[in-house]
Amino acid sequence: MNTTSDLVRSEVVLVADDSPDALSLIHDTLEAANMDVLVALEGKQALTIAKRIRPDIILLDAIMPTMDGFEACKALKADPNLSSIPVIFMTGLSDTDDIVRGLEAGGVDYLTKPIQPNELIARMRVHLNNARQANNAQSALDSMGQYLMTATEQGSIAWATPQTYALLAKARASQVWQTTEFAQQIRSWLSHVPDTGNTLKLEGLEYPLSIKMMGYTEQKEALLKLEDGVRPTEVELLKSELNLTDRESEVLRWIANGKTNREIAEILEMSPRTVNKHLEQIFPKLGVENRTAAAGVALRVFAKA
């Protein structure tokens, strides 16, 4: 049995290369791994195919006519519908500068020619699994009802949960407002590198909304939380519903968001020991014995609000 047959069946791979020999080798390798193969001879053609039939992963030759792989990758990453597709560069260029250029363009990996079939499949397996896990995480966020989004350095929304779009609609934040005023406010705010937990009150809306910094994704996009200015914050909800202090509410909020004691200590600028002391007070108040149960109580409070 072929050792590559354990790859997920029916994965769709787009291969862009202007070399017939390279295309033939890669095509045979991927077919042997039970993968569906789409072929392009240059970057623009690859973009057209990707928009029509969204592949699971893309293999790009760096040097091609009309549009090279670097420019094609940048164009892919600029398209919200295609930006999450992992891109692996394949090229005869082996200089460090070329490798860095490929990664900066948005590639997740870089293989130098001649391509070794076993190495190609092994690396593809890693990146396909990573992409699948990321998609699962995104689906989980969608179903949890979190008002989360990611934004680029330019301030445009790269991804958002359905609840985020619903809240924007509630505030009558038009598409024009999102691409102009919102993008400008976010771009200016991110240029000052706000710390995790910092909040920006959005301007230009009749309905009050604010944005909270939650961190950064692996794609270097800002992870943001859209907050309803009329709705109590999570900390306020926990304080009022569970009879907790301000600090206890802050600690429990981050527990519910899956943070470790050390991460919470860094966010709230306290020692891990202090976090433990707060938990010692929180558990009896909630009638629970561990972090998981405490997080469950907090999430139920959020769900009811």
mmCIF file of N, CA and C in Angstrom, residues 29-132:
data_model
loop_
_atom_site.group_PDB
_atom_site.id
_atom_site.type_symbol
_atom_site.label_atom_id
_atom_site.label_comp_id
_atom_site.label_asym_id
_atom_site.label_seq_id
_atom_site.Cartn_x
_atom_site.Cartn_y
_atom_site.Cartn_z
ATOM 1 N N THR A 29 2.662 12.370 -8.244
ATOM 2 C CA THR A 29 2.842 12.196 -6.794
ATOM 3 C C THR A 29 1.528 12.416 -6.048
ATOM 4 N N LEU A 30 0.821 13.476 -6.411
ATOM 5 C CA LEU A 30 -0.429 13.808 -5.713
ATOM 6 C C LEU A 30 -1.543 12.826 -6.054
ATOM 7 N N GLU A 31 -1.595 12.391 -7.303
ATOM 8 C CA GLU A 31 -2.609 11.397 -7.670
ATOM 9 C C GLU A 31 -2.386 10.095 -6.924
ATOM 10 N N ALA A 32 -1.114 9.726 -6.730
ATOM 11 C CA ALA A 32 -0.805 8.509 -5.976
ATOM 12 C C ALA A 32 -1.235 8.633 -4.526
ATOM 13 N N ALA A 33 -1.346 9.885 -4.054
ATOM 14 C CA ALA A 33 -1.791 10.135 -2.678
ATOM 15 C C ALA A 33 -3.303 10.354 -2.614
ATOM 16 N N ASN A 34 -4.015 9.992 -3.727
ATOM 17 C CA ASN A 34 -5.478 10.098 -3.779
ATOM 18 C C ASN A 34 -5.966 11.532 -3.620
ATOM 19 N N MET A 35 -5.270 12.469 -4.227
ATOM 20 C CA MET A 35 -5.658 13.871 -4.169
ATOM 21 C C MET A 35 -6.081 14.340 -5.554
ATOM 22 N N ASP A 36 -7.044 15.272 -5.586
ATOM 23 C CA ASP A 36 -7.495 15.854 -6.842
ATOM 24 C C ASP A 36 -6.579 17.022 -7.200
ATOM 25 N N VAL A 37 -6.128 17.074 -8.437
ATOM 26 C CA VAL A 37 -5.119 18.051 -8.847
ATOM 27 C C VAL A 37 -5.675 19.015 -9.884
ATOM 28 N N LEU A 38 -5.484 20.321 -9.615
ATOM 29 C CA LEU A 38 -5.782 21.376 -10.575
ATOM 30 C C LEU A 38 -4.450 21.965 -11.025
ATOM 31 N N VAL A 39 -4.336 22.326 -12.290
ATOM 32 C CA VAL A 39 -3.052 22.774 -12.840
ATOM 33 C C VAL A 39 -3.175 24.160 -13.445
ATOM 34 N N ALA A 40 -2.182 25.015 -13.160
ATOM 35 C CA ALA A 40 -2.075 26.335 -13.782
ATOM 36 C C ALA A 40 -0.630 26.518 -14.234
ATOM 37 N N LEU A 41 -0.448 27.301 -15.302
ATOM 38 C CA LEU A 41 0.885 27.509 -15.860
ATOM 39 C C LEU A 41 1.505 28.839 -15.442
ATOM 40 N N GLU A 42 0.717 29.719 -14.821
ATOM 41 C CA GLU A 42 1.262 30.979 -14.312
ATOM 42 C C GLU A 42 0.301 31.545 -13.253
ATOM 43 N N GLY A 43 0.732 32.637 -12.592
ATOM 44 C CA GLY A 43 0.023 33.134 -11.429
ATOM 45 C C GLY A 43 -1.401 33.595 -11.669
ATOM 46 N N LYS A 44 -1.641 34.362 -12.746
ATOM 47 C CA LYS A 44 -2.991 34.863 -12.994
ATOM 48 C C LYS A 44 -3.967 33.724 -13.236
ATOM 49 N N GLN A 45 -3.507 32.723 -13.961
ATOM 50 C CA GLN A 45 -4.355 31.563 -14.205
ATOM 51 C C GLN A 45 -4.667 30.839 -12.900
ATOM 52 N N ALA A 46 -3.683 30.766 -12.008
ATOM 53 C CA ALA A 46 -3.883 30.132 -10.705
ATOM 54 C C ALA A 46 -4.946 30.877 -9.899
ATOM 55 N N LEU A 47 -4.905 32.208 -9.922
ATOM 56 C CA LEU A 47 -5.893 33.006 -9.202
ATOM 57 C C LEU A 47 -7.301 32.760 -9.742
ATOM 58 N N THR A 48 -7.416 32.717 -11.049
ATOM 59 C CA THR A 48 -8.727 32.478 -11.678
ATOM 60 C C THR A 48 -9.291 31.131 -11.258
ATOM 61 N N ILE A 49 -8.447 30.109 -11.283
ATOM 62 C CA ILE A 49 -8.890 28.765 -10.903
ATOM 63 C C ILE A 49 -9.264 28.721 -9.426
ATOM 64 N N ALA A 50 -8.447 29.340 -8.581
ATOM 65 C CA ALA A 50 -8.696 29.323 -7.133
ATOM 66 C C ALA A 50 -10.028 29.984 -6.790
ATOM 67 N N LYS A 51 -10.373 31.060 -7.506
ATOM 68 C CA LYS A 51 -11.640 31.743 -7.247
ATOM 69 C C LYS A 51 -12.831 30.907 -7.705
ATOM 70 N N ARG A 52 -12.636 30.115 -8.749
ATOM 71 C CA ARG A 52 -13.719 29.299 -9.282
ATOM 72 C C ARG A 52 -13.889 27.989 -8.506
ATOM 73 N N ILE A 53 -12.774 27.351 -8.192
ATOM 74 C CA ILE A 53 -12.793 26.076 -7.455
ATOM 75 C C ILE A 53 -11.811 26.211 -6.307
ATOM 76 N N ARG A 54 -12.303 26.520 -5.134
ATOM 77 C CA ARG A 54 -11.419 26.815 -3.998
ATOM 78 C C ARG A 54 -10.651 25.568 -3.573
ATOM 79 N N PRO A 55 -9.310 25.553 -3.742
ATOM 80 C CA PRO A 55 -8.524 24.374 -3.368
ATOM 81 C C PRO A 55 -8.252 24.333 -1.864
ATOM 82 N N ASP A 56 -7.831 23.180 -1.398
ATOM 83 C CA ASP A 56 -7.487 23.031 0.017
ATOM 84 C C ASP A 56 -6.058 23.499 0.299
ATOM 85 N N ILE A 57 -5.202 23.434 -0.710
ATOM 86 C CA ILE A 57 -3.804 23.848 -0.565
ATOM 87 C C ILE A 57 -3.275 24.206 -1.955
ATOM 88 N N ILE A 58 -2.307 25.110 -1.996
ATOM 89 C CA ILE A 58 -1.771 25.579 -3.272
ATOM 90 C C ILE A 58 -0.254 25.413 -3.294
ATOM 91 N N LEU A 59 0.261 24.842 -4.383
ATOM 92 C CA LEU A 59 1.701 24.722 -4.603
ATOM 93 C C LEU A 59 2.080 25.716 -5.696
ATOM 94 N N LEU A 60 2.959 26.664 -5.393
ATOM 95 C CA LEU A 60 3.297 27.730 -6.328
ATOM 96 C C LEU A 60 4.780 27.702 -6.687
ATOM 97 N N ASP A 61 5.060 27.714 -7.992
ATOM 98 C CA ASP A 61 6.429 27.951 -8.435
ATOM 99 C C ASP A 61 6.695 29.446 -8.257
ATOM 100 N N ALA A 62 7.852 29.802 -7.767
ATOM 101 C CA ALA A 62 8.147 31.215 -7.514
ATOM 102 C C ALA A 62 8.326 31.999 -8.804
ATOM 103 N N ILE A 63 9.034 31.407 -9.779
ATOM 104 C CA ILE A 63 9.337 32.110 -11.024
ATOM 105 C C ILE A 63 8.474 31.569 -12.159
ATOM 106 N N MET A 64 7.511 32.414 -12.606
ATOM 107 C CA MET A 64 6.618 32.049 -13.717
ATOM 108 C C MET A 64 6.378 33.287 -14.576
ATOM 109 N N PRO A 65 5.990 33.107 -15.835
ATOM 110 C CA PRO A 65 5.688 34.256 -16.688
ATOM 111 C C PRO A 65 4.382 34.935 -16.295
ATOM 112 N N THR A 66 4.170 36.147 -16.774
ATOM 113 C CA THR A 66 2.952 36.954 -16.570
ATOM 114 C C THR A 66 2.802 37.418 -15.121
ATOM 115 N N MET A 67 2.655 36.485 -14.194
ATOM 116 C CA MET A 67 2.607 36.807 -12.761
ATOM 117 C C MET A 67 3.358 35.727 -12.003
ATOM 118 N N ASP A 68 4.405 36.117 -11.269
ATOM 119 C CA ASP A 68 5.186 35.112 -10.566
ATOM 120 C C ASP A 68 4.469 34.645 -9.297
ATOM 121 N N GLY A 69 5.061 33.645 -8.648
ATOM 122 C CA GLY A 69 4.423 33.070 -7.475
ATOM 123 C C GLY A 69 4.312 34.024 -6.304
ATOM 124 N N PHE A 70 5.302 34.910 -6.144
ATOM 125 C CA PHE A 70 5.268 35.860 -5.036
ATOM 126 C C PHE A 70 4.058 36.795 -5.159
ATOM 127 N N GLU A 71 3.854 37.349 -6.349
ATOM 128 C CA GLU A 71 2.725 38.252 -6.567
ATOM 129 C C GLU A 71 1.399 37.498 -6.479
ATOM 130 N N ALA A 72 1.378 36.281 -6.998
ATOM 131 C CA ALA A 72 0.153 35.484 -6.932
ATOM 132 C C ALA A 72 -0.226 35.197 -5.485
ATOM 133 N N CYS A 73 0.768 34.893 -4.663
ATOM 134 C CA CYS A 73 0.509 34.596 -3.250
ATOM 135 C C CYS A 73 -0.025 35.836 -2.531
ATOM 136 N N LYS A 74 0.558 37.000 -2.816
ATOM 137 C CA LYS A 74 0.070 38.240 -2.201
ATOM 138 C C LYS A 74 -1.390 38.489 -2.584
ATOM 139 N N ALA A 75 -1.713 38.237 -3.859
ATOM 140 C CA ALA A 75 -3.094 38.427 -4.318
ATOM 141 C C ALA A 75 -4.042 37.449 -3.626
ATOM 142 N N LEU A 76 -3.606 36.226 -3.429
ATOM 143 C CA LEU A 76 -4.418 35.231 -2.737
ATOM 144 C C LEU A 76 -4.691 35.662 -1.298
ATOM 145 N N LYS A 77 -3.659 36.128 -0.619
ATOM 146 C CA LYS A 77 -3.793 36.515 0.778
ATOM 147 C C LYS A 77 -4.616 37.784 0.944
ATOM 148 N N ALA A 78 -4.740 38.576 -0.121
ATOM 149 C CA ALA A 78 -5.544 39.801 -0.069
ATOM 150 C C ALA A 78 -7.028 39.527 -0.286
ATOM 151 N N ASP A 79 -7.361 38.319 -0.717
ATOM 152 C CA ASP A 79 -8.753 37.933 -0.958
ATOM 153 C C ASP A 79 -9.288 37.212 0.281
ATOM 154 N N PRO A 80 -10.263 37.783 0.989
ATOM 155 C CA PRO A 80 -10.784 37.159 2.215
ATOM 156 C C PRO A 80 -11.274 35.732 2.019
ATOM 157 N N ASN A 81 -11.755 35.417 0.816
ATOM 158 C CA ASN A 81 -12.280 34.079 0.557
ATOM 159 C C ASN A 81 -11.187 33.044 0.301
ATOM 160 N N LEU A 82 -9.964 33.519 0.040
ATOM 161 C CA LEU A 82 -8.870 32.612 -0.294
ATOM 162 C C LEU A 82 -7.692 32.715 0.676
ATOM 163 N N SER A 83 -7.714 33.712 1.532
ATOM 164 C CA SER A 83 -6.532 34.014 2.354
ATOM 165 C C SER A 83 -6.127 32.898 3.310
ATOM 166 N N SER A 84 -7.080 32.042 3.708
ATOM 167 C CA SER A 84 -6.752 30.984 4.674
ATOM 168 C C SER A 84 -6.171 29.729 4.024
ATOM 169 N N ILE A 85 -6.105 29.701 2.689
ATOM 170 C CA ILE A 85 -5.559 28.527 2.005
ATOM 171 C C ILE A 85 -4.044 28.502 2.170
ATOM 172 N N PRO A 86 -3.471 27.407 2.691
ATOM 173 C CA PRO A 86 -2.009 27.350 2.830
ATOM 174 C C PRO A 86 -1.318 27.292 1.473
ATOM 175 N N VAL A 87 -0.233 28.050 1.336
ATOM 176 C CA VAL A 87 0.524 28.108 0.092
ATOM 177 C C VAL A 87 1.950 27.626 0.349
ATOM 178 N N ILE A 88 2.392 26.647 -0.436
ATOM 179 C CA ILE A 88 3.768 26.151 -0.363
ATOM 180 C C ILE A 88 4.493 26.570 -1.640
ATOM 181 N N PHE A 89 5.631 27.236 -1.491
ATOM 182 C CA PHE A 89 6.428 27.636 -2.647
ATOM 183 C C PHE A 89 7.343 26.493 -3.075
ATOM 184 N N MET A 90 7.511 26.355 -4.391
ATOM 185 C CA MET A 90 8.447 25.382 -4.966
ATOM 186 C C MET A 90 9.303 26.134 -5.991
ATOM 187 N N THR A 91 10.605 26.076 -5.835
ATOM 188 C CA THR A 91 11.452 26.808 -6.775
ATOM 189 C C THR A 91 12.885 26.350 -6.707
ATOM 190 N N GLY A 92 13.636 26.683 -7.744
ATOM 191 C CA GLY A 92 15.067 26.399 -7.760
ATOM 192 C C GLY A 92 15.845 27.444 -6.999
ATOM 193 N N LEU A 93 15.191 28.552 -6.627
ATOM 194 C CA LEU A 93 15.861 29.594 -5.855
ATOM 195 C C LEU A 93 16.069 29.121 -4.426
ATOM 196 N N SER A 94 17.287 29.196 -3.958
ATOM 197 C CA SER A 94 17.570 28.703 -2.608
ATOM 198 C C SER A 94 18.227 29.753 -1.715
ATOM 199 N N ASP A 95 18.408 30.983 -2.225
ATOM 200 C CA ASP A 95 18.997 32.029 -1.401
ATOM 201 C C ASP A 95 18.065 32.362 -0.243
ATOM 202 N N THR A 96 18.653 32.739 0.881
ATOM 203 C CA THR A 96 17.857 33.086 2.062
ATOM 204 C C THR A 96 16.874 34.204 1.757
ATOM 205 N N ASP A 97 17.324 35.198 0.971
ATOM 206 C CA ASP A 97 16.445 36.334 0.639
ATOM 207 C C ASP A 97 15.196 35.868 -0.101
ATOM 208 N N ASP A 98 15.349 34.876 -0.981
ATOM 209 C CA ASP A 98 14.201 34.364 -1.728
ATOM 210 C C ASP A 98 13.244 33.602 -0.829
ATOM 211 N N ILE A 99 13.811 32.854 0.104
ATOM 212 C CA ILE A 99 12.980 32.112 1.053
ATOM 213 C C ILE A 99 12.182 33.081 1.920
ATOM 214 N N VAL A 100 12.862 34.117 2.422
ATOM 215 C CA VAL A 100 12.182 35.126 3.245
ATOM 216 C C VAL A 100 11.094 35.825 2.433
ATOM 217 N N ARG A 101 11.402 36.125 1.167
ATOM 218 C CA ARG A 101 10.425 36.783 0.309
ATOM 219 C C ARG A 101 9.164 35.930 0.161
ATOM 220 N N GLY A 102 9.335 34.620 0.008
ATOM 221 C CA GLY A 102 8.194 33.730 -0.109
ATOM 222 C C GLY A 102 7.351 33.694 1.150
ATOM 223 N N LEU A 103 8.017 33.652 2.299
ATOM 224 C CA LEU A 103 7.290 33.620 3.565
ATOM 225 C C LEU A 103 6.587 34.947 3.826
ATOM 226 N N GLU A 104 7.250 36.047 3.481
ATOM 227 C CA GLU A 104 6.638 37.362 3.676
ATOM 228 C C GLU A 104 5.433 37.558 2.754
ATOM 229 N N ALA A 105 5.443 36.898 1.607
ATOM 230 C CA ALA A 105 4.308 36.995 0.688
ATOM 231 C C ALA A 105 3.094 36.247 1.213
ATOM 232 N N GLY A 106 3.301 35.390 2.216
ATOM 233 C CA GLY A 106 2.189 34.654 2.813
ATOM 234 C C GLY A 106 2.311 33.152 2.729
ATOM 235 N N GLY A 107 3.434 32.666 2.182
ATOM 236 C CA GLY A 107 3.625 31.227 2.105
ATOM 237 C C GLY A 107 3.853 30.612 3.473
ATOM 238 N N VAL A 108 3.437 29.350 3.629
ATOM 239 C CA VAL A 108 3.646 28.660 4.907
ATOM 240 C C VAL A 108 4.874 27.764 4.868
ATOM 241 N N ASP A 109 5.403 27.510 3.655
ATOM 242 C CA ASP A 109 6.549 26.611 3.535
ATOM 243 C C ASP A 109 7.243 26.873 2.202
ATOM 244 N N TYR A 110 8.461 26.303 2.063
ATOM 245 C CA TYR A 110 9.287 26.596 0.892
ATOM 246 C C TYR A 110 10.098 25.347 0.562
ATOM 247 N N LEU A 111 9.876 24.798 -0.626
ATOM 248 C CA LEU A 111 10.604 23.613 -1.065
ATOM 249 C C LEU A 111 11.479 23.972 -2.267
ATOM 250 N N THR A 112 12.737 23.566 -2.243
ATOM 251 C CA THR A 112 13.623 23.830 -3.374
ATOM 252 C C THR A 112 13.625 22.632 -4.319
ATOM 253 N N LYS A 113 13.727 22.949 -5.607
ATOM 254 C CA LYS A 113 13.760 21.912 -6.633
ATOM 255 C C LYS A 113 15.169 21.331 -6.742
ATOM 256 N N PRO A 114 15.292 20.057 -7.123
ATOM 257 C CA PRO A 114 14.211 19.145 -7.517
ATOM 258 C C PRO A 114 13.377 18.692 -6.317
ATOM 259 N N ILE A 115 12.062 18.621 -6.514
ATOM 260 C CA ILE A 115 11.135 18.256 -5.451
ATOM 261 C C ILE A 115 11.252 16.773 -5.127
ATOM 262 N N GLN A 116 11.346 16.467 -3.841
ATOM 263 C CA GLN A 116 11.350 15.078 -3.379
ATOM 264 C C GLN A 116 9.921 14.689 -3.000
ATOM 265 N N PRO A 117 9.316 13.748 -3.707
ATOM 266 C CA PRO A 117 7.900 13.410 -3.484
ATOM 267 C C PRO A 117 7.530 13.137 -2.032
ATOM 268 N N ASN A 118 8.337 12.344 -1.331
ATOM 269 C CA ASN A 118 8.000 12.008 0.054
ATOM 270 C C ASN A 118 8.017 13.242 0.944
ATOM 271 N N GLU A 119 8.996 14.117 0.721
ATOM 272 C CA GLU A 119 9.082 15.346 1.511
ATOM 273 C C GLU A 119 7.895 16.252 1.212
ATOM 274 N N LEU A 120 7.521 16.349 -0.067
ATOM 275 C CA LEU A 120 6.381 17.181 -0.452
ATOM 276 C C LEU A 120 5.113 16.713 0.251
ATOM 277 N N ILE A 121 4.831 15.423 0.188
ATOM 278 C CA ILE A 121 3.613 14.894 0.811
ATOM 279 C C ILE A 121 3.643 15.092 2.324
ATOM 280 N N ALA A 122 4.796 14.872 2.943
ATOM 281 C CA ALA A 122 4.903 15.026 4.397
ATOM 282 C C ALA A 122 4.607 16.462 4.814
ATOM 283 N N ARG A 123 5.178 17.403 4.072
ATOM 284 C CA ARG A 123 4.939 18.808 4.430
ATOM 285 C C ARG A 123 3.494 19.221 4.150
ATOM 286 N N MET A 124 2.942 18.714 3.067
ATOM 287 C CA MET A 124 1.544 19.015 2.772
ATOM 288 C C MET A 124 0.625 18.485 3.871
ATOM 289 N N ARG A 125 0.948 17.282 4.373
ATOM 290 C CA ARG A 125 0.125 16.699 5.435
ATOM 291 C C ARG A 125 0.081 17.631 6.654
ATOM 292 N N VAL A 126 1.241 18.172 7.022
ATOM 293 C CA VAL A 126 1.311 19.072 8.176
ATOM 294 C C VAL A 126 0.435 20.303 7.961
ATOM 295 N N HIS A 127 0.576 20.936 6.799
ATOM 296 C CA HIS A 127 -0.145 22.192 6.566
ATOM 297 C C HIS A 127 -1.632 21.974 6.326
ATOM 298 N N LEU A 128 -2.014 20.850 5.743
ATOM 299 C CA LEU A 128 -3.427 20.531 5.600
ATOM 300 C C LEU A 128 -4.077 20.307 6.963
ATOM 301 N N ASN A 129 -3.363 19.612 7.838
ATOM 302 C CA ASN A 129 -3.880 19.387 9.190
ATOM 303 C C ASN A 129 -4.012 20.697 9.951
ATOM 304 N N ASN A 130 -2.999 21.571 9.817
ATOM 305 C CA ASN A 130 -3.058 22.873 10.487
ATOM 306 C C ASN A 130 -4.240 23.695 9.990
ATOM 307 N N ALA A 131 -4.447 23.682 8.668
ATOM 308 C CA ALA A 131 -5.556 24.433 8.091
ATOM 309 C C ALA A 131 -6.894 23.874 8.555
ATOM 310 N N ARG A 132 -6.967 22.534 8.642
ATOM 311 C CA ARG A 132 -8.209 21.897 9.086
ATOM 312 C C ARG A 132 -8.517 22.273 10.538
#
